[in-house]
PDB file of C-alpha atoms in Angstrom:
ATOM      1  CA  ALA A   1      16.061  43.996  87.586  1.00 79.00           C
ATOM      2  CA  GLN A   2      15.118  41.767  85.860  1.00 84.00           C
ATOM      3  CA  SER A   3      17.274  39.308  83.340  1.00 89.00           C
ATOM      4  CA  VAL A   4      15.595  36.230  80.596  1.00 95.00           C
ATOM      5  CA  THR A   5      17.570  32.727  80.120  1.00 96.00           C
ATOM      6  CA  GLN A   6      16.292  30.678  77.191  1.00 97.00           C
ATOM      7  CA  LEU A   7      18.058  27.425  77.234  1.00 94.00           C
ATOM      8  CA  GLY A   8      19.234  25.796  74.286  1.00 93.00           C
ATOM      9  CA  SER A   9      20.289  27.985  71.032  1.00 94.00           C
ATOM     10  CA  HIS A  10      18.922  25.743  69.016  1.00 96.00           C
ATOM     11  CA  VAL A  11      16.290  24.262  68.744  1.00 97.00           C
ATOM     12  CA  SER A  12      15.499  21.582  65.882  1.00 98.00           C
ATOM     13  CA  VAL A  13      12.237  19.017  65.305  1.00 97.00           C
ATOM     14  CA  SER A  14      10.257  17.071  62.932  1.00 97.00           C
ATOM     15  CA  GLU A  15       7.035  17.679  60.637  1.00 97.00           C
ATOM     16  CA  GLY A  16       5.177  17.857  63.021  1.00 97.00           C
ATOM     17  CA  ALA A  17       6.550  16.852  65.835  1.00 98.00           C
ATOM     18  CA  LEU A  18       6.179  18.649  69.157  1.00 98.00           C
ATOM     19  CA  VAL A  19       7.613  22.253  69.934  1.00 98.00           C
ATOM     20  CA  LEU A  20       9.005  23.318  72.535  1.00 98.00           C
ATOM     21  CA  LEU A  21      11.683  26.338  73.366  1.00 98.00           C
ATOM     22  CA  ARG A  22      12.767  27.072  76.952  1.00 98.00           C
ATOM     23  CA  CYS A  23      12.857  30.508  79.060  1.00 97.00           C
ATOM     24  CA  ASN A  24      13.205  31.075  82.025  1.00 96.00           C
ATOM     25  CA  TYR A  25      13.473  34.551  83.745  1.00 94.00           C
ATOM     26  CA  SER A  26      13.463  36.340  86.881  1.00 91.00           C
ATOM     27  CA  SER A  27      11.589  39.510  87.884  1.00 84.00           C
ATOM     28  CA  SER A  28      11.425  41.286  91.397  1.00 77.00           C
ATOM     29  CA  VAL A  29       7.964  42.440  90.272  1.00 79.00           C
ATOM     30  CA  PRO A  30       5.037  40.926  88.872  1.00 80.00           C
ATOM     31  CA  PRO A  31       6.613  40.838  85.537  1.00 85.00           C
ATOM     32  CA  TYR A  32       4.856  40.720  81.654  1.00 90.00           C
ATOM     33  CA  LEU A  33       6.108  37.955  79.772  1.00 93.00           C
ATOM     34  CA  PHE A  34       6.501  38.033  76.402  1.00 94.00           C
ATOM     35  CA  TRP A  35       7.562  35.229  72.711  1.00 97.00           C
ATOM     36  CA  TYR A  36       8.691  36.623  69.854  1.00 97.00           C
ATOM     37  CA  VAL A  37       9.412  34.969  66.438  1.00 97.00           C
ATOM     38  CA  GLN A  38      12.287  37.131  64.035  1.00 96.00           C
ATOM     39  CA  TYR A  39      12.509  35.893  60.090  1.00 93.00           C
ATOM     40  CA  PRO A  40      15.686  35.975  58.053  1.00 87.00           C
ATOM     41  CA  ASN A  41      16.492  39.695  57.772  1.00 81.00           C
ATOM     42  CA  GLN A  42      13.345  40.724  59.086  1.00 86.00           C
ATOM     43  CA  GLY A  43      11.519  42.910  62.589  1.00 90.00           C
ATOM     44  CA  LEU A  44      10.484  41.219  65.366  1.00 94.00           C
ATOM     45  CA  GLN A  45       6.614  39.735  65.424  1.00 95.00           C
ATOM     46  CA  LEU A  46       4.717  39.147  68.715  1.00 94.00           C
ATOM     47  CA  LEU A  47       3.268  35.799  69.031  1.00 96.00           C
ATOM     48  CA  LEU A  48       2.031  35.339  72.252  1.00 94.00           C
ATOM     49  CA  LYS A  49       2.031  37.389  75.653  1.00 92.00           C
ATOM     50  CA  TYR A  50       1.505  37.064  79.414  1.00 91.00           C
ATOM     51  CA  THR A  51       0.115  40.253  81.547  1.00 82.00           C
ATOM     52  CA  SER A  52      -1.504  38.435  85.460  1.00 76.00           C
ATOM     53  CA  ALA A  53      -4.602  37.079  83.759  1.00 74.00           C
ATOM     54  CA  ALA A  54      -4.953  33.809  82.700  1.00 82.00           C
ATOM     55  CA  THR A  55      -1.128  31.604  83.217  1.00 88.00           C
ATOM     56  CA  LEU A  56      -2.038  29.446  80.044  1.00 93.00           C
ATOM     57  CA  VAL A  57      -1.364  31.913  76.616  1.00 94.00           C
ATOM     58  CA  LYS A  58      -1.999  31.341  73.191  1.00 95.00           C
ATOM     59  CA  GLY A  59      -1.004  33.056  70.718  1.00 95.00           C
ATOM     60  CA  ILE A  60      -0.918  33.341  66.583  1.00 95.00           C
ATOM     61  CA  ASN A  61       0.005  30.023  64.658  1.00 94.00           C
ATOM     62  CA  GLY A  62      -0.240  27.673  66.676  1.00 96.00           C
ATOM     63  CA  PHE A  63       2.367  28.460  69.328  1.00 97.00           C
ATOM     64  CA  GLU A  64       0.698  28.189  73.430  1.00 97.00           C
ATOM     65  CA  ALA A  65       3.291  29.640  76.540  1.00 97.00           C
ATOM     66  CA  GLU A  66       2.610  28.340  80.040  1.00 94.00           C
ATOM     67  CA  PHE A  67       2.972  31.247  83.130  1.00 93.00           C
ATOM     68  CA  LYS A  68       4.703  28.556  86.341  1.00 93.00           C
ATOM     69  CA  LYS A  69       5.886  31.365  88.464  1.00 90.00           C
ATOM     70  CA  SER A  70       7.142  28.233  91.358  1.00 91.00           C
ATOM     71  CA  GLU A  71       9.321  27.849  88.230  1.00 92.00           C
ATOM     72  CA  THR A  72       9.230  31.500  86.868  1.00 93.00           C
ATOM     73  CA  SER A  73       9.117  29.721  84.091  1.00 95.00           C
ATOM     74  CA  PHE A  74       7.454  30.515  80.241  1.00 96.00           C
ATOM     75  CA  HIS A  75       7.850  27.594  78.032  1.00 97.00           C
ATOM     76  CA  LEU A  76       6.412  27.608  74.244  1.00 98.00           C
ATOM     77  CA  THR A  77       5.256  24.897  72.728  1.00 98.00           C
ATOM     78  CA  LYS A  78       3.743  23.501  69.115  1.00 98.00           C
ATOM     79  CA  PRO A  79       1.468  20.614  69.352  1.00 97.00           C
ATOM     80  CA  SER A  80       2.557  20.173  66.378  1.00 97.00           C
ATOM     81  CA  ALA A  81       5.731  21.414  64.139  1.00 97.00           C
ATOM     82  CA  HIS A  82       4.796  22.981  60.385  1.00 97.00           C
ATOM     83  CA  MET A  83       8.249  23.747  58.452  1.00 96.00           C
ATOM     84  CA  SER A  84       7.186  27.913  58.177  1.00 95.00           C
ATOM     85  CA  ASP A  85       7.823  27.727  62.196  1.00 97.00           C
ATOM     86  CA  ALA A  86      11.687  27.256  60.771  1.00 97.00           C
ATOM     87  CA  ALA A  87      12.652  30.536  62.470  1.00 97.00           C
ATOM     88  CA  GLU A  88      14.602  32.340  66.152  1.00 97.00           C
ATOM     89  CA  TYR A  89      13.038  32.731  69.055  1.00 98.00           C
ATOM     90  CA  PHE A  90      13.001  35.136  71.106  1.00 98.00           C
ATOM     91  CA  CYS A  91      11.679  34.875  75.089  1.00 97.00           C
ATOM     92  CA  ALA A  92      11.282  38.774  76.085  1.00 95.00           C
ATOM     93  CA  VAL A  93      10.248  40.676  80.132  1.00 92.00           C
ATOM     94  CA  ASN A  94       9.201  44.087  81.049  1.00 87.00           C
ATOM     95  CA  ARG A  95       7.064  44.904  84.029  1.00 81.00           C
ATOM     96  CA  GLY A  96       4.758  47.221  81.563  1.00 76.00           C
ATOM     97  CA  THR A  97       4.532  50.487  80.705  1.00 77.00           C
ATOM     98  CA  GLY A  98       4.813  50.167  76.969  1.00 75.00           C
ATOM     99  CA  GLY A  99       8.286  47.718  76.886  1.00 76.00           C
ATOM    100  CA  PHE A 100       9.852  50.252  79.200  1.00 82.00           C
ATOM    101  CA  LYS A 101      13.615  48.726  79.398  1.00 84.00           C
ATOM    102  CA  THR A 102      12.303  44.902  78.255  1.00 91.00           C
ATOM    103  CA  ILE A 103      15.403  42.786  79.018  1.00 93.00           C
ATOM    104  CA  PHE A 104      15.273  39.948  75.961  1.00 95.00           C
ATOM    105  CA  GLY A 105      16.970  36.504  76.013  1.00 96.00           C
ATOM    106  CA  ALA A 106      20.028  36.146  73.796  1.00 95.00           C
ATOM    107  CA  GLY A 107      17.021  32.993  71.518  1.00 97.00           C
ATOM    108  CA  THR A 108      16.109  30.410  70.177  1.00 98.00           C
ATOM    109  CA  ARG A 109      16.534  29.342  66.313  1.00 97.00           C
ATOM    110  CA  LEU A 110      14.299  26.575  65.472  1.00 98.00           C
ATOM    111  CA  PHE A 111      14.719  24.752  62.731  1.00 97.00           C
ATOM    112  CA  VAL A 112      12.319  22.584  61.176  1.00 97.00           C
ATOM    113  CA  LYS A 113      13.461  19.216  59.265  1.00 97.00           C
ATOM    114  CA  ALA A 114      11.433  17.379  56.771  1.00 94.00           C
TER     115      ALA A 114
ATOM    116  CA  GLU B   1      -4.043  49.879  60.689  1.00 56.00           C
ATOM    117  CA  THR B   2      -0.418  50.850  59.384  1.00 69.00           C
ATOM    118  CA  GLY B   3       2.482  49.075  60.789  1.00 89.00           C
ATOM    119  CA  VAL B   4       5.031  50.323  62.173  1.00 94.00           C
ATOM    120  CA  THR B   5       7.697  51.473  59.459  1.00 95.00           C
ATOM    121  CA  GLN B   6      12.081  52.839  58.850  1.00 97.00           C
ATOM    122  CA  SER B   7      14.477  53.984  57.344  1.00 96.00           C
ATOM    123  CA  PRO B   8      16.293  53.212  55.050  1.00 97.00           C
ATOM    124  CA  THR B   9      16.446  49.593  54.991  1.00 96.00           C
ATOM    125  CA  HIS B  10      20.332  49.086  54.332  1.00 96.00           C
ATOM    126  CA  LEU B  11      22.770  51.529  55.048  1.00 96.00           C
ATOM    127  CA  ILE B  12      26.719  51.649  54.804  1.00 98.00           C
ATOM    128  CA  LYS B  13      28.562  53.897  57.040  1.00 98.00           C
ATOM    129  CA  THR B  14      32.708  54.985  57.577  1.00 98.00           C
ATOM    130  CA  ARG B  15      34.051  55.001  61.240  1.00 98.00           C
ATOM    131  CA  GLY B  16      33.732  58.619  62.782  1.00 98.00           C
ATOM    132  CA  GLN B  17      30.124  59.486  60.844  1.00 98.00           C
ATOM    133  CA  GLN B  18      27.136  59.803  61.657  1.00 98.00           C
ATOM    134  CA  VAL B  19      23.676  58.747  61.642  1.00 98.00           C
ATOM    135  CA  THR B  20      20.072  59.021  61.195  1.00 98.00           C
ATOM    136  CA  LEU B  21      17.638  56.380  61.339  1.00 98.00           C
ATOM    137  CA  ARG B  22      13.833  56.769  61.148  1.00 98.00           C
ATOM    138  CA  CYS B  23      11.032  55.235  62.956  1.00 97.00           C
ATOM    139  CA  SER B  24       6.918  55.420  62.121  1.00 95.00           C
ATOM    140  CA  SER B  25       4.671  54.567  64.873  1.00 92.00           C
ATOM    141  CA  GLN B  26       1.943  52.247  64.557  1.00 89.00           C
ATOM    142  CA  SER B  27      -1.651  54.463  64.479  1.00 86.00           C
ATOM    143  CA  GLY B  28      -3.214  54.928  67.721  1.00 85.00           C
ATOM    144  CA  HIS B  29       0.526  54.307  69.948  1.00 89.00           C
ATOM    145  CA  ASN B  30       2.027  56.733  71.710  1.00 89.00           C
ATOM    146  CA  THR B  31       5.151  55.308  72.873  1.00 92.00           C
ATOM    147  CA  VAL B  32       8.452  54.302  70.653  1.00 94.00           C
ATOM    148  CA  SER B  33      11.764  52.103  71.865  1.00 95.00           C
ATOM    149  CA  TRP B  34      14.467  51.296  70.417  1.00 97.00           C
ATOM    150  CA  TYR B  35      16.784  48.173  70.168  1.00 97.00           C
ATOM    151  CA  GLN B  36      19.967  47.995  68.912  1.00 97.00           C
ATOM    152  CA  GLN B  37      19.967  43.895  67.756  1.00 95.00           C
ATOM    153  CA  ALA B  38      23.742  42.649  67.353  1.00 94.00           C
ATOM    154  CA  LEU B  39      24.935  39.536  64.671  1.00 91.00           C
ATOM    155  CA  GLY B  40      23.521  36.440  67.118  1.00 89.00           C
ATOM    156  CA  GLN B  41      21.938  37.724  69.834  1.00 92.00           C
ATOM    157  CA  GLY B  42      19.126  39.179  71.016  1.00 94.00           C
ATOM    158  CA  PRO B  43      17.756  42.967  70.998  1.00 96.00           C
ATOM    159  CA  GLN B  44      19.205  45.398  73.626  1.00 96.00           C
ATOM    160  CA  PHE B  45      16.894  48.175  74.594  1.00 95.00           C
ATOM    161  CA  ILE B  46      18.403  51.868  74.148  1.00 97.00           C
ATOM    162  CA  PHE B  47      15.976  53.701  75.026  1.00 95.00           C
ATOM    163  CA  GLN B  48      12.279  55.044  74.159  1.00 93.00           C
ATOM    164  CA  TYR B  49      10.918  58.345  74.206  1.00 94.00           C
ATOM    165  CA  TYR B  50       7.084  59.384  75.054  1.00 91.00           C
ATOM    166  CA  ARG B  51       5.388  62.620  75.005  1.00 88.00           C
ATOM    167  CA  GLU B  52       8.709  63.893  72.692  1.00 92.00           C
ATOM    168  CA  GLU B  53      10.184  63.177  75.501  1.00 93.00           C
ATOM    169  CA  GLU B  54      13.109  60.395  77.404  1.00 92.00           C
ATOM    170  CA  ASN B  55      12.179  58.631  79.159  1.00 88.00           C
ATOM    171  CA  GLY B  56      14.558  55.970  80.219  1.00 87.00           C
ATOM    172  CA  ARG B  57      17.634  54.654  78.609  1.00 92.00           C
ATOM    173  CA  GLY B  58      19.770  51.232  78.875  1.00 93.00           C
ATOM    174  CA  ASN B  59      23.692  51.058  78.971  1.00 94.00           C
ATOM    175  CA  PHE B  60      23.695  52.624  75.513  1.00 96.00           C
ATOM    176  CA  PRO B  61      26.192  56.468  75.590  1.00 96.00           C
ATOM    177  CA  PRO B  62      25.394  59.756  75.541  1.00 96.00           C
ATOM    178  CA  ARG B  63      25.988  59.422  71.333  1.00 98.00           C
ATOM    179  CA  PHE B  64      22.674  57.734  70.894  1.00 98.00           C
ATOM    180  CA  SER B  65      19.989  59.909  70.998  1.00 97.00           C
ATOM    181  CA  GLY B  66      16.574  60.570  69.575  1.00 96.00           C
ATOM    182  CA  LEU B  67      13.992  62.097  69.074  1.00 96.00           C
ATOM    183  CA  GLN B  68       9.697  61.791  69.415  1.00 95.00           C
ATOM    184  CA  PHE B  69       7.650  63.936  67.966  1.00 94.00           C
ATOM    185  CA  PRO B  70       4.502  65.163  67.680  1.00 92.00           C
ATOM    186  CA  ASN B  71       2.625  62.589  65.837  1.00 89.00           C
ATOM    187  CA  TYR B  72       4.784  60.352  67.789  1.00 90.00           C
ATOM    188  CA  SER B  73       7.426  59.533  65.357  1.00 93.00           C
ATOM    189  CA  SER B  74      11.256  59.260  66.279  1.00 96.00           C
ATOM    190  CA  GLU B  75      14.840  59.237  64.927  1.00 98.00           C
ATOM    191  CA  LEU B  76      17.462  57.468  66.313  1.00 98.00           C
ATOM    192  CA  ASN B  77      20.893  59.322  65.727  1.00 98.00           C
ATOM    193  CA  VAL B  78      23.735  58.097  66.032  1.00 98.00           C
ATOM    194  CA  ASN B  79      27.415  60.169  66.085  1.00 97.00           C
ATOM    195  CA  ALA B  80      30.715  59.071  65.997  1.00 98.00           C
ATOM    196  CA  LEU B  81      30.541  55.716  64.363  1.00 98.00           C
ATOM    197  CA  GLU B  82      32.037  52.576  65.807  1.00 98.00           C
ATOM    198  CA  LEU B  83      33.409  49.656  64.397  1.00 97.00           C
ATOM    199  CA  ASP B  84      30.566  47.996  67.083  1.00 97.00           C
ATOM    200  CA  ASP B  85      27.663  49.359  65.857  1.00 98.00           C
ATOM    201  CA  SER B  86      27.546  47.700  62.708  1.00 98.00           C
ATOM    202  CA  ALA B  87      23.496  46.058  64.238  1.00 97.00           C
ATOM    203  CA  LEU B  88      20.448  45.409  63.344  1.00 96.00           C
ATOM    204  CA  TYR B  89      17.960  48.654  65.036  1.00 97.00           C
ATOM    205  CA  LEU B  90      14.513  48.024  65.351  1.00 97.00           C
ATOM    206  CA  CYS B  91      12.760  50.519  67.198  1.00 96.00           C
ATOM    207  CA  ALA B  92       9.060  49.663  68.094  1.00 95.00           C
ATOM    208  CA  SER B  93       5.665  51.137  68.446  1.00 94.00           C
ATOM    209  CA  SER B  94       3.089  50.518  71.864  1.00 91.00           C
ATOM    210  CA  SER B  95       0.348  52.482  74.278  1.00 87.00           C
ATOM    211  CA  TYR B  96       2.520  53.571  77.204  1.00 80.00           C
ATOM    212  CA  ARG B  97      -0.844  52.164  79.511  1.00 74.00           C
ATOM    213  CA  GLN B  98      -1.597  49.310  78.623  1.00 70.00           C
ATOM    214  CA  GLY B  99       0.638  46.146  79.148  1.00 71.00           C
ATOM    215  CA  GLY B 100       3.685  45.919  77.846  1.00 80.00           C
ATOM    216  CA  GLU B 101       3.342  45.157  74.627  1.00 87.00           C
ATOM    217  CA  GLN B 102       5.083  46.502  71.791  1.00 91.00           C
ATOM    218  CA  TYR B 103       4.837  46.291  67.797  1.00 92.00           C
ATOM    219  CA  PHE B 104       8.502  46.508  65.591  1.00 94.00           C
ATOM    220  CA  GLY B 105       9.084  47.441  62.959  1.00 95.00           C
ATOM    221  CA  PRO B 106      11.053  45.433  60.199  1.00 95.00           C
ATOM    222  CA  GLY B 107      14.702  47.239  61.142  1.00 96.00           C
ATOM    223  CA  THR B 108      17.731  49.472  59.471  1.00 97.00           C
ATOM    224  CA  ARG B 109      20.573  47.523  58.899  1.00 96.00           C
ATOM    225  CA  LEU B 110      23.997  49.960  59.450  1.00 98.00           C
ATOM    226  CA  THR B 111      27.061  48.603  59.016  1.00 98.00           C
ATOM    227  CA  VAL B 112      30.205  50.174  59.550  1.00 98.00           C
ATOM    228  CA  THR B 113      33.339  49.532  58.372  1.00 97.00           C
TER     229      THR B 113
END
């Protein structure tokens, strides 16, 4: 069975500071891992994905994530937060096949202070 | 390239009624998945449709059903609505043989009173 745990339901950073959102996964098979962002009253937008190629994955809007198999982690980072980054972020895992039975974490709300 | 669209945007229904939600998949995608997102939670997988057949479902009762059409658009039907069905319903389209990434529509907000 697969599962995802996002550490911290809320994270607050100052504008210009490092953003670090934590995600740990559990999977009995090589996983496909994703980060999505959700703005209020909108659907989910794909930020980046890991699909067994490079362990450091670069995504949109300056975000990146590193797959660490030994730690079963896939943390999301951005060197410098911008006010527009304030949103809900979801880590997700599946086995490919069009996203069949994708498991999402509970989400982390990112607040950015001026 | 046309993205994923969903209709309606918002819907209010009474307990016991039936509802149909619609989704048009992204051009070039042959797979549609539906998710329920309750307030303050992550999306929960309902089911996936591939080549017009249900490919498997999550932990949802049979009163949640769906269809996929030859143009890969899809419907989600929910019968005998319950108050707990109030949620944002998200449709995601994807290509079955590619790496699991999905593209989401804006969702339909269903309120059951």
